[in-house]
CSV table of C-alpha atoms in Angstrom, one decimal:
chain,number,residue,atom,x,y,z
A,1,UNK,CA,28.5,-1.9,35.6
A,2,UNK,CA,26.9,-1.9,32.1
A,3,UNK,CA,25.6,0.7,30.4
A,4,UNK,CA,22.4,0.3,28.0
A,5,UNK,CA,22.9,2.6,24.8
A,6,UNK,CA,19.7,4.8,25.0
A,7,UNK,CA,19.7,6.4,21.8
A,8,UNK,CA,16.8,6.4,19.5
A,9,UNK,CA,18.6,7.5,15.9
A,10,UNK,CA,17.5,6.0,13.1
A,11,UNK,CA,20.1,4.2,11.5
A,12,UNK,CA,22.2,5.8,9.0
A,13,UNK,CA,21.6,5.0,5.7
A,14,UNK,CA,23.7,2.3,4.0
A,15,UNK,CA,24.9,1.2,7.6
A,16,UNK,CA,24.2,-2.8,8.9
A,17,UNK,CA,20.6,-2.9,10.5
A,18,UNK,CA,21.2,-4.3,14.3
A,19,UNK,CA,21.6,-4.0,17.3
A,20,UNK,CA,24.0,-1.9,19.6
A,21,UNK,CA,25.8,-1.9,22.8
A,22,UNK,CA,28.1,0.1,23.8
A,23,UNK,CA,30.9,-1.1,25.9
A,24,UNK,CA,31.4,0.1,30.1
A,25,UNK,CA,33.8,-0.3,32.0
A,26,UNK,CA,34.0,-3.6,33.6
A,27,UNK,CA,32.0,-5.5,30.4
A,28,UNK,CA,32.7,-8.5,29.2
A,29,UNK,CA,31.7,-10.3,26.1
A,30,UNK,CA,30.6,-13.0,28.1
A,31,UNK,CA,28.7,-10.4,30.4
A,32,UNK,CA,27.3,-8.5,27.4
A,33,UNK,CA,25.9,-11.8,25.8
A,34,UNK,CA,24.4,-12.9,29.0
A,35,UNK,CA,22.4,-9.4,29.0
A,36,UNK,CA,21.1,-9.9,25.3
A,37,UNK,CA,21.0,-13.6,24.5
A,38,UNK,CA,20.6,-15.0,28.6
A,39,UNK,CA,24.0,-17.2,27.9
A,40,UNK,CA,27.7,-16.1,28.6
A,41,UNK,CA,28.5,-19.0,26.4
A,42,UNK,CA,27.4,-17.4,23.5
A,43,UNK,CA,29.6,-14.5,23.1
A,44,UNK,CA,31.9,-15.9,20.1
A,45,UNK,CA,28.4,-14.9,18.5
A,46,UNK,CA,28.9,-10.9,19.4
A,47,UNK,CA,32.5,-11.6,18.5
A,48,UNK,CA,32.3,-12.5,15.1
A,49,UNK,CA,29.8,-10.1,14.2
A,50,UNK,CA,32.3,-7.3,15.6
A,51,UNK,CA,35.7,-8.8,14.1
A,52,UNK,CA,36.2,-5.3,12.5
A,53,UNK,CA,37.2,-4.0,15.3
A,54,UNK,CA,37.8,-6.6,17.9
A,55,UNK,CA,41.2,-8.4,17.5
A,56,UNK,CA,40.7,-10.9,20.7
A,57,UNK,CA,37.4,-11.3,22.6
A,58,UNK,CA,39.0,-10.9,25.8
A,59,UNK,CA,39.7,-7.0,24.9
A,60,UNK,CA,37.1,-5.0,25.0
A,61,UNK,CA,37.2,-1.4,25.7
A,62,UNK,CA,34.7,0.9,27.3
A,63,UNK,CA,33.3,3.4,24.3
A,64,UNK,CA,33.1,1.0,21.7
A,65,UNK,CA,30.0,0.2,19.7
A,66,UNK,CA,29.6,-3.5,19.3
A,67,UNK,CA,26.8,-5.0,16.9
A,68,UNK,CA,24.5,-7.3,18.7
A,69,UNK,CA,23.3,-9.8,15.7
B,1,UNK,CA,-70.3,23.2,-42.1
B,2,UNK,CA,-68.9,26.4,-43.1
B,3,UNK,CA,-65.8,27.1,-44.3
B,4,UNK,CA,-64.4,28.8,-41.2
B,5,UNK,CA,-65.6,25.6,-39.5
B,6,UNK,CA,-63.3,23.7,-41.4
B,7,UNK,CA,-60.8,25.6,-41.5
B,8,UNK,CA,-60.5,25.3,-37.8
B,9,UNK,CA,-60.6,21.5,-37.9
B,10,UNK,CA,-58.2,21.4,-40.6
B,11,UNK,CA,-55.6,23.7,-38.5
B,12,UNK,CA,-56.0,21.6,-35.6
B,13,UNK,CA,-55.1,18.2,-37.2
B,14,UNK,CA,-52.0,20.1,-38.9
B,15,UNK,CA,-51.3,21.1,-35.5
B,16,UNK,CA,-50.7,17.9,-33.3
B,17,UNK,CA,-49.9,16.3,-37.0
B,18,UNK,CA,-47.1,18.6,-36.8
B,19,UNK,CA,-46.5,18.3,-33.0
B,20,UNK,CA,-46.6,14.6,-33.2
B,21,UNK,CA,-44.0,14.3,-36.1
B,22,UNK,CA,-41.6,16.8,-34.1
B,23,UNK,CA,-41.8,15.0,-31.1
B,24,UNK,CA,-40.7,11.9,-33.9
B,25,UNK,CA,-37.8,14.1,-35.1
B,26,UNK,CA,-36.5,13.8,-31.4
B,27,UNK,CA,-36.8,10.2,-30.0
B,28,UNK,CA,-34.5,9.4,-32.7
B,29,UNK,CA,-31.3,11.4,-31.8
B,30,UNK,CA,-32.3,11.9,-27.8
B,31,UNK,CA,-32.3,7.5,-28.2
B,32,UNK,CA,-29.0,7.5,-29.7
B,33,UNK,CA,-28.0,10.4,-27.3
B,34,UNK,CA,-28.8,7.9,-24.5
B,35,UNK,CA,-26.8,5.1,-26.2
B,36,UNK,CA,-23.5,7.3,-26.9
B,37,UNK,CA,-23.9,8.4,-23.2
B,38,UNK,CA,-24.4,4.4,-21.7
B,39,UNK,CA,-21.4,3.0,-24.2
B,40,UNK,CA,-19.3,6.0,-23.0
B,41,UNK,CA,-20.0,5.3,-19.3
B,42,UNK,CA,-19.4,1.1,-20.0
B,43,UNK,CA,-16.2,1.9,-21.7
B,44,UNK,CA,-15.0,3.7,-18.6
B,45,UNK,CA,-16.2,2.1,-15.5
B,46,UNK,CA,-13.9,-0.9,-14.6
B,47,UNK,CA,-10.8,1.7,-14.1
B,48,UNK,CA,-12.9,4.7,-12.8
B,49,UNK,CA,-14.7,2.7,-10.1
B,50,UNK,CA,-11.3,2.1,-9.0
B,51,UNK,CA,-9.2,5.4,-9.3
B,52,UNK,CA,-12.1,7.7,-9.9
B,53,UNK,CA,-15.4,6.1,-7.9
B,54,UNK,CA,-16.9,9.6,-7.2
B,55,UNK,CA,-16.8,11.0,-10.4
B,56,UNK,CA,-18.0,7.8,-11.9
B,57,UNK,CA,-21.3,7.9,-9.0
B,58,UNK,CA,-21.9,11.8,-10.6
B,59,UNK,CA,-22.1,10.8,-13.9
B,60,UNK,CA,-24.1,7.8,-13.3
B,61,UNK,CA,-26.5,10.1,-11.8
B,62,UNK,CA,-26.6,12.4,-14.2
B,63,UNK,CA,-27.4,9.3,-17.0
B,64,UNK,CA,-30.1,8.2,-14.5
B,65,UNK,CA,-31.7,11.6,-14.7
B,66,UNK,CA,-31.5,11.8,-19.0
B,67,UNK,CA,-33.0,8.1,-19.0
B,68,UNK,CA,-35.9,8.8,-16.8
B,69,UNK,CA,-36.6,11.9,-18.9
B,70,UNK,CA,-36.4,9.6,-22.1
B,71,UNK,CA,-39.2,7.5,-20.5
B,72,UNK,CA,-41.2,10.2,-19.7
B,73,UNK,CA,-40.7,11.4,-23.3
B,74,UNK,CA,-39.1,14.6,-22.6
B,75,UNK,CA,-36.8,14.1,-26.0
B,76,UNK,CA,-36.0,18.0,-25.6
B,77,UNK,CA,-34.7,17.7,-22.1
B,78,UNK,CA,-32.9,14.9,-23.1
B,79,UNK,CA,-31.2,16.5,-26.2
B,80,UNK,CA,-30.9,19.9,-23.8
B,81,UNK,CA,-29.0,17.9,-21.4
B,82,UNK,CA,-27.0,14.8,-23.1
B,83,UNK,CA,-23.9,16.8,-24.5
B,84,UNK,CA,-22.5,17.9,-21.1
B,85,UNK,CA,-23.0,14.3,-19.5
B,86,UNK,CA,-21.7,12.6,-22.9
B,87,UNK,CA,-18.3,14.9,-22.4
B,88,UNK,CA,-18.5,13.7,-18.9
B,89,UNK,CA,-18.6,10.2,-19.6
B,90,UNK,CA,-15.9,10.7,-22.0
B,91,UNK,CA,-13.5,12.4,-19.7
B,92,UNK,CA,-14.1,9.3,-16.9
B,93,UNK,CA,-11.5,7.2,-18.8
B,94,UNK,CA,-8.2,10.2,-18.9
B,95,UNK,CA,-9.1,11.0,-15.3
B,96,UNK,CA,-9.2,7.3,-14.1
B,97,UNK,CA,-5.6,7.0,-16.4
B,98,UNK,CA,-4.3,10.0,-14.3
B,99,UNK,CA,-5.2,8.9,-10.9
B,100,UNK,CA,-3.9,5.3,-12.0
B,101,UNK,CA,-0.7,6.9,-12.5
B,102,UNK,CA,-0.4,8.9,-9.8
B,103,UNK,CA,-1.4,5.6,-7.5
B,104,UNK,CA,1.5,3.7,-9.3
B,105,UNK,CA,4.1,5.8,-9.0
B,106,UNK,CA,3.3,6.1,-5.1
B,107,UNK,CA,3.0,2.0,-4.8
B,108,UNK,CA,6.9,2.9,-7.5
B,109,UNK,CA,8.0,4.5,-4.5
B,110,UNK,CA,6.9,2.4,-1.7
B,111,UNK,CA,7.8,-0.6,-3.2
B,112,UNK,CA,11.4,1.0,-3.8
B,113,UNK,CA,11.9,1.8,-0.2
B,114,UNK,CA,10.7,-1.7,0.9
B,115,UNK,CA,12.6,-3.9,-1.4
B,116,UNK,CA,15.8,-2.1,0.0
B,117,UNK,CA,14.9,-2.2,3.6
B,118,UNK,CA,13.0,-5.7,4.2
B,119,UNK,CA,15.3,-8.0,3.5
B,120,UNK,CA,17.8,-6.2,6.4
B,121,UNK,CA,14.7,-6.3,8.5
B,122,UNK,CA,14.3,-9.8,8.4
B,123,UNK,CA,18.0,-11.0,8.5
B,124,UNK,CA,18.3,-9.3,12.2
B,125,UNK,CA,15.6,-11.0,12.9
B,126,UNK,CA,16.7,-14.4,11.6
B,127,UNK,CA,19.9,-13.7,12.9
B,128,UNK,CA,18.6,-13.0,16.7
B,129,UNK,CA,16.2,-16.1,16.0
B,130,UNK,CA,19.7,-18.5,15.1
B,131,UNK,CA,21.4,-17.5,18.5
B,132,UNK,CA,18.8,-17.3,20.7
B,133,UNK,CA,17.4,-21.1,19.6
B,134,UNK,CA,21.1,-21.7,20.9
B,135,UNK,CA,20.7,-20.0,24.6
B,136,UNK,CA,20.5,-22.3,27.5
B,137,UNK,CA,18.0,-19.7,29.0
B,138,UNK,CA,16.4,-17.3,27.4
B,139,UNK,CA,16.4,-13.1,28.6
B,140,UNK,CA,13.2,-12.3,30.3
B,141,UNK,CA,10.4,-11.3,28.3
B,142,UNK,CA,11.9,-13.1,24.9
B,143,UNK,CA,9.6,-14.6,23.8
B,144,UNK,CA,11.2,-17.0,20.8
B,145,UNK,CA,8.1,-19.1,19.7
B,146,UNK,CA,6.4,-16.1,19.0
B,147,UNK,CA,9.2,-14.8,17.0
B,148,UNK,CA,10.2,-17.9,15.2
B,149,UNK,CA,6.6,-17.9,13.9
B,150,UNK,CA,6.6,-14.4,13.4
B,151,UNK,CA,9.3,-14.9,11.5
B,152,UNK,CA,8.4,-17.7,8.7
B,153,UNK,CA,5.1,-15.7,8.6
B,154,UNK,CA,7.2,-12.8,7.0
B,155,UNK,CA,9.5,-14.8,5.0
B,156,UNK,CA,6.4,-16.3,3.4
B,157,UNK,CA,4.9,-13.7,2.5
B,158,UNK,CA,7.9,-11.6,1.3
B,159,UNK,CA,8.1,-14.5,-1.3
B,160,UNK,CA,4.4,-13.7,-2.2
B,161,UNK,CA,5.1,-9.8,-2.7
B,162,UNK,CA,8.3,-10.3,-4.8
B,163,UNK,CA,5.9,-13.0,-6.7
B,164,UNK,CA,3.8,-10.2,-7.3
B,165,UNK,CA,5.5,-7.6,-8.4
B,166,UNK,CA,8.0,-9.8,-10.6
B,167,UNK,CA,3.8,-10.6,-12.2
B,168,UNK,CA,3.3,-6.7,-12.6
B,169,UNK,CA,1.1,-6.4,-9.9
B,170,UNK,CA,2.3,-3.8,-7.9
B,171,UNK,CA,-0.6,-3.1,-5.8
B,172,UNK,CA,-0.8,-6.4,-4.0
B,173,UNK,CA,3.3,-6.0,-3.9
B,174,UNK,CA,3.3,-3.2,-1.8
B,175,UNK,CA,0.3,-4.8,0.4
B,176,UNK,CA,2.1,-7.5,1.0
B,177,UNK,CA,5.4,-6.3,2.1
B,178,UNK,CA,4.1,-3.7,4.4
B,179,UNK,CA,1.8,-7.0,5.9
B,180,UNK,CA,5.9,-8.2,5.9
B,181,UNK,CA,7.2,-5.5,7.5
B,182,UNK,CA,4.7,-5.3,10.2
B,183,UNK,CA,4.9,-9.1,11.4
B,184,UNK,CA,9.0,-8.9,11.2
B,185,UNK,CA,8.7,-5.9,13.6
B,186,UNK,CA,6.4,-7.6,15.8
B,187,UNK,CA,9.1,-10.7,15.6
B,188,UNK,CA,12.1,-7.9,16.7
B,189,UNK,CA,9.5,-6.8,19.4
B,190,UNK,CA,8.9,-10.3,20.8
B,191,UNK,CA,13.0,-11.0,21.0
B,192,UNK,CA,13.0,-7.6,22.9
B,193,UNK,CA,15.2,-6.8,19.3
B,194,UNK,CA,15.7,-2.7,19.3
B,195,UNK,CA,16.6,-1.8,15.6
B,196,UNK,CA,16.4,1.7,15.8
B,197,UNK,CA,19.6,2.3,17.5
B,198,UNK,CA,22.1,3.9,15.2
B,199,UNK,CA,25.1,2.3,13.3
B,200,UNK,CA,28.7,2.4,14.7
B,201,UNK,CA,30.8,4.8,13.4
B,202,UNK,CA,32.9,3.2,10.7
């Protein structure tokens, strides 16, 4: 089941303004865009923005912090 | 008539004689006291109805006062009373220079802070806007027409305030980039767009 990232921090300074998600077990991309844009089909969206750390948008692991653009 | 007789009538012409050529002596100088004081107060009031309106209302009020004194002929009041509100009217155009100052380097500041934090603003907001004109159906309570419009609103105008602070005016600047900031927020809100999550860790 996913998890919505509560926290209220300002962003620190210098770092990309955005939006955040960080990933439960049991996301997918496809999931995760459903929940933020209302389309599975735009995930290669959340996967771009998050090519610094995702190799292949079929992995996914629970803790990390994608950028929702 | 005798000669005390005379003598009286004599001293009482040289009297108001006198009194009226004294009373000569000062419309002259309490005029020109008026003058200095009315120049003084034009020179000033442009900037210090702006920066320093209350201080500009006092003096103003004190001028009113020495003028109706002037037309009531009361040249010593006038002359008793026109040094203080001269120096007064003098000092309206370094206190309206300070306050300026003071009022620029806060819009300095401001504009500073915006310049580096709208254009990220509105680039989220774009960026949402691009992918969500994409979705086949749209998260409850996004509302994207809203936002689009919200959207060119801020763009727009964020052309206006860099237009006017690349023209000096830093005033209408800042105005206009906090009117910027508040309708790209309102976009964000309308996508449902939280921004005040924190970065990921790099």
């Amino acid at each position: 089941m996913a998890e919505k990232d509560n926290s209220s921090n300002p962003p620190a300074a210098g770092a990309a303004l955005g939006q955040y998600h960080v990933v439960v077990k049991g996301d997918t991309l496809g999931k995760i865009a459903e929940k933020y844009y209302g389309d599975p089909s735009l995930y290669k969206d959340i996967f771009e923005a998050n090519k610094n750390v995702l190799k292949d948008p079929n992995k996914i692991f629970p803790g990390q912090k994608l950028r929702i653009p | 008539m005798s000669f005390r007789n005379r003598f009286s009538q004599f001293a009482v012409l040289a009297f108001v004689g006198l009194a009226l050529a004294a009373c000569a002596n000062q419309k002259v100088p309490a005029t020109a006291a008026i003058s200095g004081i009315e120049t003084a107060i034009n020179a000033a009031s442009a900037e210090a109805s702006k920066y320093v309106p209350d201080q500009l209302a006092d003096v103003q009020s004190k001028f009113a006062a020495l003028k109706d004194s002037l037309d009531k002929q009361d040249y010593k009041a006038v002359l008793a009373g026109a040094p203080a509100v001269l120096s007064s009217a003098q000092g309206l155009v370094a206190a309206a220079a300070a306050k300026k100052d003071e009022v620029m380097k806060a819009f300095n500041g401001d504009w500073t802070g915006l310049a580096a934090s709208l254009p990220n603003l509105v680039s989220a907001v774009k960026s949402r806007v691009d992918i969500l004109s994409k979705s086949k159906k749209l998260p409850a309570g996004v509302d994207l027409a809203a936002a689009k419009s919200g959207l060119e609103e801020a763009s727009s105008l964020w052309s206006k305030a860099q237009g006017a602070f690349s023209s000096g005016n830093l005033e209408e600047a800042v105005n206009t980039a906090k009117e910027v900031k508040s309708k790209a927020e309102a976009a964000a809100a309308a996508l449902k767009l939280d921004l005040s999550q924190p970065a990921a860790a790099k």
